[in-house]
Amino acid sequence: MNTWIVATTLVIYMGALVAVGLWASSRTQDQSDFFLGGRGLGPFVAALSYSASAASAWTLLGLSGVAWLLGVSALWIAAGATVTMLVAWFWIAPRLMHWTRDRNQLTLTDFLVDDAKGIPRTVLVALISVIVLVSFTMYVAAQFQGAGQTFASTFGWSIGGSITVGAIIILVYTLLGGFWAVSVTDSIQGALMALTAVLLPIAALVAVGGPTGFIEGLAAVSSPAQLSFSGGRAGLIGLGVIIGSLAIGIGTFGQPQLLVRFMALRDDRARRQAAWLTTAWYALVFFGMVFVGLAGRILHPELANPETLFFTLTETLFHPVFGAILLAAVLSAIMSTADSQLVVSASVVSHDLGLARRLPARQMLVTRLSVAGVVVAAVLVAVHLPAQIFDRVLASWIALGSAFGPLIFWRLAGKRTSAVVAIASILTGYGLAIALPLTVTTPGLIIERLVPFTLAFAVLLINVHRKPDANR
């Protein structure tokens, strides 16, 4: 692919995003604007920015690579992500939107600590903050790794230099504005990702010879396990593979960068419209990328790294200009998640931990330094602790969902609990989500993905009959 064409296209694209970011940042007047866009998010911006932030590099690069590797059983991953998204939009969203609006809560931490008081509240805030910052550092590192792979495969740069360049671009872009700027630009990026999920599968289908060629070709290059919906496993083990794949979506329920979109919605009408738009986007992009992985196995049955499939297909199936646009889609997936997580990280440091209140004259400086700190840490992780994008994102995704998801459901269901029990639940979910993958391996990773969430919820359930102490 002509690197000059790619570079020119990417520069124009980045310039357009910067221009939109500058325009949107002028609307940021106070903390409500910076963290929640003044609670004025409309349906299209809410749906597209939510979707783009949820998908990230793991969908375009990771999911297509996993489908290439595993075969048709990867469809369960797409199904799990879609089902949990529906639960989030149709059950969590209306309750969280009204709850936080009525109490003027600006961050997810505000909601999670709610009426806790005294030392337990302080400990709970600190625990939530540490978990978010650690998880987002790993998550953002995965996005930087995706950006690094994009630049390395396109321009032939070293992976370390590519990661650094990608991080600098994302850092500069993120520092332009707050939540509103991020949401508007994420909407553009989400639209580009949806366009990619249409163009690439169609091109791949044509390349393999249409539906008949796809079916025959997949059968020819795949093993029996890759053609099985249970990954070649039978009985309870096969069921475990399916449930474990579906359970990947459980992380949706605890992602701060997604849940703040619900808190920022303009009204119920916008929420309902956004829910259906998000449903269509998920079906298009997630299942589209699984198809790309399956078709890619026919076209390129031997790949050293399955996560490079997207780049390989882009280069072989498209004119350089269209290929550059699709590469911009990868950067969109990366930026739309990284910038959202950096804004949430800034809210944790400046609002939740109260550093901005201690330095009222330096609030924006504190915010920018917190963003820069996460960026530096993420670059170090991406460069010195390389890992598969899918694996790194999945670890942080499941950990956040297991830590915060049970407590979110509990509070929104109208149940009360003490800060001490909330701390125990969060530690159980997060601790097991980190520890189990290091010690246990089960088909579909069902134990590693379901047990942390289930036991964290059980901690809350066990204490349901205990009356919470008002000071706890």
Short mmCIF file of C-alpha atoms in Angstrom, two decimals:
data_model
loop_
_atom_site.label_atom_id
_atom_site.label_comp_id
_atom_site.label_asym_id
_atom_site.label_seq_id
_atom_site.Cartn_x
_atom_site.Cartn_y
_atom_site.Cartn_z
CA MET A 1 0.00 0.00 0.00
CA ASN A 2 1.33 3.46 -0.92
CA THR A 3 2.43 4.95 2.40
CA TRP A 4 2.08 8.51 1.13
CA ILE A 5 -1.60 7.96 0.33
CA VAL A 6 -2.13 6.36 3.73
CA ALA A 7 -0.26 9.14 5.54
CA THR A 8 -2.17 11.89 3.71
CA THR A 9 -5.53 10.26 4.41
CA LEU A 10 -4.71 9.77 8.09
CA VAL A 11 -3.49 13.36 8.48
CA ILE A 12 -6.73 14.70 6.95
CA TYR A 13 -8.77 12.40 9.16
CA MET A 14 -6.90 13.37 12.32
CA GLY A 15 -7.18 17.04 11.41
CA ALA A 16 -10.95 16.70 11.08
CA LEU A 17 -11.19 15.08 14.52
CA VAL A 18 -9.04 17.78 16.09
CA ALA A 19 -11.25 20.47 14.53
CA VAL A 20 -14.39 18.83 15.91
CA GLY A 21 -12.71 18.43 19.28
CA LEU A 22 -11.79 22.11 19.41
CA TRP A 23 -15.35 23.11 18.51
CA ALA A 24 -16.88 20.80 21.10
CA SER A 25 -14.43 21.77 23.85
CA SER A 26 -15.67 25.37 23.69
CA ARG A 27 -18.96 24.12 25.17
CA THR A 28 -17.24 22.94 28.38
CA GLN A 29 -17.93 25.44 31.16
CA ASP A 30 -18.01 23.46 34.41
CA GLN A 31 -17.49 19.99 35.91
CA SER A 32 -20.87 18.78 34.71
CA ASP A 33 -19.88 19.74 31.17
CA PHE A 34 -16.40 18.24 31.47
CA PHE A 35 -17.48 14.88 32.92
CA LEU A 36 -21.02 14.45 31.52
CA GLY A 37 -21.45 16.93 28.68
CA GLY A 38 -24.00 18.88 30.70
CA ARG A 39 -26.30 15.81 30.66
CA GLY A 40 -27.38 16.78 27.16
CA LEU A 41 -26.35 13.74 25.13
CA GLY A 42 -28.69 13.05 22.20
CA PRO A 43 -29.52 9.62 20.74
CA PHE A 44 -27.07 9.50 17.83
CA VAL A 45 -24.08 10.79 19.78
CA ALA A 46 -24.94 8.55 22.75
CA ALA A 47 -25.36 5.41 20.64
CA LEU A 48 -22.32 5.87 18.41
CA SER A 49 -19.98 7.07 21.15
CA TYR A 50 -21.07 4.24 23.48
CA SER A 51 -20.57 1.67 20.74
CA ALA A 52 -17.19 2.98 19.64
CA SER A 53 -15.95 3.11 23.23
CA ALA A 54 -17.18 -0.43 23.91
CA ALA A 55 -15.72 -1.95 20.76
CA SER A 56 -12.14 -0.62 20.83
CA ALA A 57 -9.26 -2.33 19.04
CA TRP A 58 -10.27 -5.74 20.35
CA THR A 59 -13.29 -5.85 18.04
CA LEU A 60 -11.65 -4.90 14.74
CA LEU A 61 -8.28 -6.56 15.44
CA GLY A 62 -8.88 -8.99 18.31
CA LEU A 63 -12.31 -10.44 17.50
CA SER A 64 -11.53 -10.94 13.81
CA GLY A 65 -8.29 -12.66 14.87
CA VAL A 66 -10.08 -14.87 17.39
CA ALA A 67 -12.64 -15.87 14.74
CA TRP A 68 -9.77 -16.75 12.38
CA LEU A 69 -8.25 -18.92 15.12
CA LEU A 70 -11.31 -20.53 16.75
CA GLY A 71 -13.77 -20.69 13.87
CA VAL A 72 -17.56 -20.50 14.13
CA SER A 73 -17.60 -20.78 17.94
CA ALA A 74 -16.46 -17.13 17.98
CA LEU A 75 -20.07 -16.27 17.12
CA TRP A 76 -20.91 -16.83 20.79
CA ILE A 77 -18.59 -13.98 21.74
CA ALA A 78 -20.49 -11.61 19.44
CA ALA A 79 -23.80 -12.93 20.79
CA GLY A 80 -22.71 -12.46 24.40
CA ALA A 81 -21.59 -8.89 23.77
CA THR A 82 -24.91 -8.08 22.08
CA VAL A 83 -27.12 -9.63 24.77
CA THR A 84 -25.36 -7.88 27.65
CA MET A 85 -25.51 -4.60 25.74
CA LEU A 86 -29.30 -5.01 25.52
CA VAL A 87 -29.51 -5.57 29.29
CA ALA A 88 -27.36 -2.50 29.86
CA TRP A 89 -29.42 -0.21 27.63
CA PHE A 90 -32.91 -1.46 28.51
CA TRP A 91 -32.49 -2.15 32.25
CA ILE A 92 -29.47 -0.31 33.63
CA ALA A 93 -29.65 2.86 31.51
CA PRO A 94 -33.09 4.20 32.55
CA ARG A 95 -32.46 3.56 36.24
CA LEU A 96 -28.91 4.90 36.32
CA MET A 97 -29.86 8.00 34.32
CA HIS A 98 -32.64 9.01 36.72
CA TRP A 99 -30.79 7.96 39.88
CA THR A 100 -27.69 10.05 39.16
CA ARG A 101 -29.65 12.99 37.75
CA ASP A 102 -31.89 13.20 40.83
CA ARG A 103 -28.86 13.15 43.15
CA ASN A 104 -26.63 15.31 40.93
CA GLN A 105 -23.94 12.62 40.84
CA LEU A 106 -21.18 13.28 38.29
CA THR A 107 -19.18 10.03 38.27
CA LEU A 108 -19.78 6.31 38.65
CA THR A 109 -17.91 6.45 41.95
CA ASP A 110 -20.46 8.97 43.25
CA PHE A 111 -23.18 6.43 42.45
CA LEU A 112 -21.36 3.44 43.92
CA VAL A 113 -20.57 5.09 47.26
CA ASP A 114 -23.96 6.86 47.36
CA ASP A 115 -24.92 7.39 51.04
CA ALA A 116 -21.84 5.80 52.65
CA LYS A 117 -20.19 7.91 55.34
CA GLY A 118 -17.06 8.18 57.43
CA ILE A 119 -13.94 6.06 57.09
CA PRO A 120 -15.69 3.22 55.18
CA ARG A 121 -16.71 5.74 52.52
CA THR A 122 -13.13 6.99 52.23
CA VAL A 123 -11.83 3.43 51.87
CA LEU A 124 -14.53 2.59 49.30
CA VAL A 125 -13.70 5.65 47.18
CA ALA A 126 -9.98 4.82 47.32
CA LEU A 127 -10.61 1.19 46.37
CA ILE A 128 -12.80 2.08 43.40
CA SER A 129 -10.30 4.68 42.24
CA VAL A 130 -7.33 2.30 42.41
CA ILE A 131 -9.21 -0.42 40.51
CA VAL A 132 -10.29 1.99 37.77
CA LEU A 133 -6.82 3.50 37.36
CA VAL A 134 -5.01 0.14 37.32
CA SER A 135 -7.51 -1.47 34.94
CA PHE A 136 -7.60 1.52 32.62
CA THR A 137 -3.80 1.61 32.49
CA MET A 138 -3.86 -1.98 31.19
CA TYR A 139 -6.81 -1.22 28.91
CA VAL A 140 -5.22 1.90 27.44
CA ALA A 141 -1.97 -0.04 26.99
CA ALA A 142 -3.90 -2.43 24.76
CA GLN A 143 -5.20 0.50 22.71
CA PHE A 144 -1.68 1.89 22.35
CA GLN A 145 -0.52 -1.55 21.28
CA GLY A 146 -3.23 -1.56 18.61
CA ALA A 147 -2.14 1.89 17.44
CA GLY A 148 1.46 0.70 17.40
CA GLN A 149 0.58 -2.29 15.24
CA THR A 150 -1.27 0.01 12.84
CA PHE A 151 1.71 2.31 12.36
CA ALA A 152 4.24 -0.53 12.33
CA SER A 153 2.40 -2.54 9.66
CA THR A 154 1.71 0.55 7.53
CA PHE A 155 4.98 2.46 7.71
CA GLY A 156 7.43 -0.25 8.75
CA TRP A 157 8.34 1.43 12.04
CA SER A 158 9.54 -0.40 15.13
CA ILE A 159 6.76 -1.43 17.49
CA GLY A 160 8.18 0.65 20.36
CA GLY A 161 8.38 3.80 18.26
CA SER A 162 4.94 3.12 16.79
CA ILE A 163 3.37 2.76 20.24
CA THR A 164 4.96 6.03 21.36
CA VAL A 165 3.72 7.92 18.28
CA GLY A 166 0.21 6.50 18.71
CA ALA A 167 0.20 7.46 22.39
CA ILE A 168 1.29 11.04 21.65
CA ILE A 169 -1.48 11.46 19.07
CA ILE A 170 -4.11 10.17 21.50
CA LEU A 171 -2.74 12.28 24.36
CA VAL A 172 -2.79 15.53 22.37
CA TYR A 173 -6.28 14.80 21.08
CA THR A 174 -7.65 13.93 24.52
CA LEU A 175 -6.26 17.06 26.18
CA LEU A 176 -8.31 19.25 23.83
CA GLY A 177 -11.53 18.89 25.78
CA GLY A 178 -13.72 16.91 28.14
CA PHE A 179 -16.61 14.49 27.81
CA TRP A 180 -18.52 16.45 25.17
CA ALA A 181 -15.52 16.69 22.84
CA VAL A 182 -14.80 13.00 23.33
CA SER A 183 -18.41 11.98 22.69
CA VAL A 184 -18.76 14.00 19.48
CA THR A 185 -15.50 12.73 18.02
CA ASP A 186 -16.29 9.19 19.18
CA SER A 187 -19.53 9.44 17.19
CA ILE A 188 -17.58 10.13 14.02
CA GLN A 189 -15.28 7.25 14.83
CA GLY A 190 -18.22 4.94 15.56
CA ALA A 191 -19.75 5.76 12.18
CA LEU A 192 -16.45 4.98 10.46
CA MET A 193 -16.21 1.66 12.29
CA ALA A 194 -19.74 0.77 11.16
CA LEU A 195 -18.80 1.63 7.57
CA THR A 196 -15.80 -0.68 7.89
CA ALA A 197 -18.04 -3.47 9.17
CA VAL A 198 -20.03 -3.16 5.93
CA LEU A 199 -17.22 -2.74 3.39
CA LEU A 200 -14.73 -5.33 4.64
CA PRO A 201 -17.16 -8.28 4.96
CA ILE A 202 -18.63 -7.52 1.51
CA ALA A 203 -15.18 -7.35 -0.06
CA ALA A 204 -14.15 -10.56 1.70
CA LEU A 205 -17.33 -12.33 0.58
CA VAL A 206 -16.70 -11.35 -3.04
CA ALA A 207 -13.07 -12.46 -2.76
CA VAL A 208 -13.98 -15.96 -1.53
CA GLY A 209 -16.53 -16.46 -4.31
CA GLY A 210 -19.84 -15.52 -2.70
CA PRO A 211 -21.89 -17.50 -0.18
CA THR A 212 -21.21 -20.84 -1.86
CA GLY A 213 -17.49 -20.18 -2.05
CA PHE A 214 -17.51 -19.10 1.59
CA ILE A 215 -19.18 -22.29 2.83
CA GLU A 216 -17.05 -24.59 0.69
CA GLY A 217 -13.84 -22.69 1.38
CA LEU A 218 -14.37 -22.62 5.14
CA ALA A 219 -14.98 -26.36 5.19
CA ALA A 220 -11.79 -26.92 3.19
CA VAL A 221 -9.41 -24.92 5.42
CA SER A 222 -10.94 -25.54 8.86
CA SER A 223 -10.58 -28.38 11.33
CA PRO A 224 -13.68 -30.10 12.77
CA ALA A 225 -13.22 -28.10 15.98
CA GLN A 226 -13.20 -24.82 14.03
CA LEU A 227 -16.46 -25.81 12.31
CA SER A 228 -18.14 -26.71 15.61
CA PHE A 229 -20.25 -24.22 17.58
CA SER A 230 -18.84 -25.74 20.77
CA GLY A 231 -15.22 -25.64 19.63
CA GLY A 232 -15.15 -29.39 19.09
CA ARG A 233 -16.14 -30.14 22.69
CA ALA A 234 -19.13 -32.31 23.60
CA GLY A 235 -21.54 -32.55 26.52
CA LEU A 236 -20.98 -30.38 29.58
CA ILE A 237 -17.56 -29.32 28.34
CA GLY A 238 -19.10 -28.05 25.12
CA LEU A 239 -21.75 -26.22 27.13
CA GLY A 240 -18.97 -24.68 29.19
CA VAL A 241 -17.30 -23.38 26.03
CA ILE A 242 -20.55 -21.74 24.90
CA ILE A 243 -21.40 -20.22 28.29
CA GLY A 244 -17.83 -19.05 28.78
CA SER A 245 -17.84 -17.32 25.40
CA LEU A 246 -21.18 -15.68 26.12
CA ALA A 247 -19.89 -14.57 29.53
CA ILE A 248 -17.33 -12.25 27.97
CA GLY A 249 -20.14 -9.71 27.71
CA ILE A 250 -20.56 -9.67 31.50
CA GLY A 251 -17.85 -7.04 31.67
CA THR A 252 -20.26 -4.57 30.07
CA PHE A 253 -22.01 -4.04 33.39
CA GLY A 254 -19.02 -2.49 35.14
CA GLN A 255 -17.34 -0.27 32.54
CA PRO A 256 -17.21 3.36 33.78
CA GLN A 257 -16.53 4.76 30.29
CA LEU A 258 -19.78 3.16 29.07
CA LEU A 259 -22.00 3.76 32.08
CA VAL A 260 -21.28 7.50 32.12
CA ARG A 261 -23.02 7.66 28.72
CA PHE A 262 -26.24 6.64 30.48
CA MET A 263 -25.68 9.30 33.13
CA ALA A 264 -25.21 11.92 30.40
CA LEU A 265 -28.37 11.18 28.37
CA ARG A 266 -30.65 14.11 27.65
CA ASP A 267 -33.99 12.41 28.39
CA ASP A 268 -35.93 9.14 28.14
CA ARG A 269 -36.78 9.65 24.47
CA ALA A 270 -33.09 10.00 23.62
CA ARG A 271 -32.35 6.90 25.68
CA ARG A 272 -34.92 4.74 23.86
CA GLN A 273 -33.74 5.87 20.43
CA ALA A 274 -30.09 5.37 21.37
CA ALA A 275 -30.81 1.84 22.63
CA TRP A 276 -32.12 0.71 19.24
CA LEU A 277 -29.34 2.47 17.35
CA THR A 278 -26.76 0.75 19.54
CA THR A 279 -28.44 -2.62 18.94
CA ALA A 280 -28.13 -2.18 15.17
CA TRP A 281 -24.50 -1.07 15.49
CA TYR A 282 -23.54 -4.06 17.62
CA ALA A 283 -25.18 -6.55 15.27
CA LEU A 284 -23.40 -5.00 12.30
CA VAL A 285 -19.92 -4.62 13.77
CA PHE A 286 -19.52 -7.61 16.09
CA PHE A 287 -20.98 -10.22 13.75
CA GLY A 288 -19.33 -8.50 10.79
CA MET A 289 -15.90 -8.89 12.37
CA VAL A 290 -16.54 -12.58 13.10
CA PHE A 291 -17.40 -13.04 9.42
CA VAL A 292 -14.20 -11.21 8.46
CA GLY A 293 -12.22 -13.65 10.60
CA LEU A 294 -13.87 -16.68 9.02
CA ALA A 295 -13.48 -15.37 5.47
CA GLY A 296 -9.92 -14.34 6.28
CA ARG A 297 -9.09 -17.93 7.16
CA ILE A 298 -10.08 -18.94 3.63
CA LEU A 299 -8.04 -16.17 2.00
CA HIS A 300 -5.04 -16.36 4.35
CA PRO A 301 -4.99 -19.76 6.09
CA GLU A 302 -1.48 -19.20 7.46
CA LEU A 303 -0.82 -16.15 9.63
CA ALA A 304 1.89 -15.78 12.26
CA ASN A 305 -0.31 -13.38 14.25
CA PRO A 306 -4.10 -13.63 13.73
CA GLU A 307 -4.55 -10.06 14.99
CA THR A 308 -2.83 -8.80 11.81
CA LEU A 309 -5.61 -10.28 9.64
CA PHE A 310 -7.43 -6.94 9.43
CA PHE A 311 -4.35 -5.23 7.99
CA THR A 312 -3.65 -8.10 5.60
CA LEU A 313 -7.18 -8.03 4.16
CA THR A 314 -7.18 -4.25 3.95
CA GLU A 315 -3.99 -4.25 1.90
CA THR A 316 -5.03 -7.07 -0.45
CA LEU A 317 -8.70 -6.24 -1.04
CA PHE A 318 -8.82 -2.44 -1.37
CA HIS A 319 -7.43 0.46 -3.34
CA PRO A 320 -4.87 2.38 -1.23
CA VAL A 321 -7.30 5.25 -0.57
CA PHE A 322 -10.04 2.94 0.71
CA GLY A 323 -7.42 0.93 2.56
CA ALA A 324 -6.26 4.11 4.28
CA ILE A 325 -9.85 4.84 5.33
CA LEU A 326 -10.12 1.38 6.88
CA LEU A 327 -6.82 1.90 8.68
CA ALA A 328 -8.31 5.13 10.00
CA ALA A 329 -11.16 2.98 11.32
CA VAL A 330 -8.65 0.99 13.38
CA LEU A 331 -7.26 4.19 14.83
CA SER A 332 -10.87 5.27 15.47
CA ALA A 333 -11.50 2.11 17.47
CA ILE A 334 -8.36 2.78 19.48
CA MET A 335 -8.90 6.49 20.04
CA SER A 336 -12.60 6.21 20.89
CA THR A 337 -11.86 3.86 23.78
CA ALA A 338 -8.59 5.40 24.94
CA ASP A 339 -9.88 8.98 25.06
CA SER A 340 -13.00 7.94 26.98
CA GLN A 341 -10.94 6.02 29.51
CA LEU A 342 -8.50 8.89 29.91
CA VAL A 343 -11.37 11.30 30.64
CA VAL A 344 -12.77 8.87 33.24
CA SER A 345 -9.28 8.53 34.74
CA ALA A 346 -9.09 12.30 35.00
CA SER A 347 -12.45 12.38 36.79
CA VAL A 348 -11.21 9.74 39.26
CA VAL A 349 -8.11 11.74 40.17
CA SER A 350 -9.59 15.24 40.16
CA HIS A 351 -13.18 14.62 41.36
CA ASP A 352 -13.36 11.28 43.18
CA LEU A 353 -10.01 11.53 44.98
CA GLY A 354 -10.57 15.25 45.48
CA LEU A 355 -7.23 16.55 44.21
CA ALA A 356 -8.94 19.31 42.26
CA ARG A 357 -10.73 20.48 45.42
CA ARG A 358 -7.39 20.73 47.21
CA LEU A 359 -5.95 22.81 44.37
CA PRO A 360 -8.96 24.86 43.21
CA ALA A 361 -6.79 27.24 41.20
CA ARG A 362 -5.14 24.35 39.35
CA GLN A 363 -8.10 22.11 38.51
CA MET A 364 -7.34 21.81 34.79
CA LEU A 365 -3.64 21.28 35.50
CA VAL A 366 -4.48 18.41 37.85
CA THR A 367 -6.80 16.94 35.22
CA ARG A 368 -4.19 17.16 32.45
CA LEU A 369 -1.42 15.75 34.64
CA SER A 370 -3.60 12.79 35.60
CA VAL A 371 -4.28 12.08 31.92
CA ALA A 372 -0.56 12.33 31.13
CA GLY A 373 0.31 10.03 34.03
CA VAL A 374 -2.00 7.27 32.80
CA VAL A 375 -0.63 7.68 29.26
CA VAL A 376 2.99 7.30 30.43
CA ALA A 377 2.15 4.23 32.53
CA ALA A 378 0.20 2.66 29.66
CA VAL A 379 3.07 3.22 27.21
CA LEU A 380 5.50 1.50 29.59
CA VAL A 381 3.14 -1.47 29.94
CA ALA A 382 2.56 -1.72 26.18
CA VAL A 383 6.28 -1.56 25.35
CA HIS A 384 7.75 -3.68 28.14
CA LEU A 385 4.89 -6.11 28.84
CA PRO A 386 3.59 -7.01 25.37
CA ALA A 387 0.51 -9.23 25.19
CA GLN A 388 -2.24 -10.09 22.75
CA ILE A 389 -4.68 -7.18 22.46
CA PHE A 390 -7.66 -9.49 22.97
CA ASP A 391 -6.18 -11.05 26.13
CA ARG A 392 -5.16 -7.75 27.75
CA VAL A 393 -8.50 -6.05 27.07
CA LEU A 394 -10.44 -9.13 28.15
CA ALA A 395 -8.62 -9.26 31.50
CA SER A 396 -9.44 -5.62 32.33
CA TRP A 397 -12.95 -5.96 30.89
CA ILE A 398 -13.87 -8.96 33.05
CA ALA A 399 -12.18 -7.51 36.16
CA LEU A 400 -14.14 -4.24 36.00
CA GLY A 401 -17.40 -6.05 35.28
CA SER A 402 -16.91 -8.43 38.21
CA ALA A 403 -15.85 -5.65 40.59
CA PHE A 404 -18.61 -3.12 39.92
CA GLY A 405 -21.37 -4.97 38.06
CA PRO A 406 -22.97 -6.77 41.04
CA LEU A 407 -23.07 -3.59 43.16
CA ILE A 408 -24.56 -1.61 40.26
CA PHE A 409 -27.38 -4.15 39.81
CA TRP A 410 -27.90 -4.25 43.58
CA ARG A 411 -28.27 -0.50 44.01
CA LEU A 412 -30.44 -0.02 40.91
CA ALA A 413 -32.75 -2.79 42.14
CA GLY A 414 -33.43 -0.63 45.20
CA LYS A 415 -31.39 -2.72 47.63
CA ARG A 416 -29.28 -1.09 50.33
CA THR A 417 -25.96 -2.24 51.67
CA SER A 418 -23.21 -0.88 53.88
CA ALA A 419 -19.91 0.46 52.62
CA VAL A 420 -18.11 -2.44 54.32
CA VAL A 421 -20.18 -5.02 52.42
CA ALA A 422 -19.71 -3.05 49.20
CA ILE A 423 -15.94 -3.16 49.76
CA ALA A 424 -16.09 -6.92 50.34
CA SER A 425 -18.12 -7.44 47.17
CA ILE A 426 -15.77 -5.34 45.02
CA LEU A 427 -12.65 -7.03 46.42
CA THR A 428 -14.19 -10.47 45.84
CA GLY A 429 -15.12 -9.75 42.23
CA TYR A 430 -11.92 -7.98 41.27
CA GLY A 431 -9.58 -10.26 43.20
CA LEU A 432 -11.02 -13.46 41.74
CA ALA A 433 -11.11 -12.00 38.22
CA ILE A 434 -7.37 -11.38 38.50
CA ALA A 435 -6.41 -14.56 40.38
CA LEU A 436 -8.47 -17.28 38.69
CA PRO A 437 -6.99 -16.93 35.17
CA LEU A 438 -3.55 -17.42 36.76
CA THR A 439 -4.50 -20.62 38.57
CA VAL A 440 -7.45 -22.24 36.75
CA THR A 441 -8.11 -23.19 33.15
CA THR A 442 -11.55 -24.49 32.13
CA PRO A 443 -13.27 -24.96 28.76
CA GLY A 444 -14.46 -21.57 27.57
CA LEU A 445 -12.81 -20.10 30.66
CA ILE A 446 -16.26 -20.37 32.26
CA ILE A 447 -14.98 -20.37 35.85
CA GLU A 448 -12.67 -17.41 35.29
CA ARG A 449 -15.44 -15.36 33.69
CA LEU A 450 -18.55 -16.28 35.71
CA VAL A 451 -17.35 -17.17 39.21
CA PRO A 452 -15.95 -13.70 40.14
CA PHE A 453 -19.19 -11.91 39.22
CA THR A 454 -21.35 -14.59 40.85
CA LEU A 455 -19.46 -14.65 44.15
CA ALA A 456 -19.29 -10.85 44.31
CA PHE A 457 -23.06 -10.80 43.98
CA ALA A 458 -23.33 -13.56 46.60
CA VAL A 459 -21.49 -11.34 49.10
CA LEU A 460 -24.25 -8.76 48.72
CA LEU A 461 -26.97 -11.40 48.88
CA ILE A 462 -25.63 -12.98 52.07
CA ASN A 463 -25.84 -9.63 53.82
CA VAL A 464 -29.31 -8.73 52.51
CA HIS A 465 -31.01 -9.37 55.85
CA ARG A 466 -28.53 -7.26 57.79
CA LYS A 467 -29.69 -3.70 58.33
CA PRO A 468 -26.96 -1.32 57.09
CA ASP A 469 -25.38 0.94 59.67
CA ALA A 470 -25.95 4.55 58.63
CA ASN A 471 -22.31 5.31 59.40
CA ARG A 472 -21.01 2.41 57.32
#
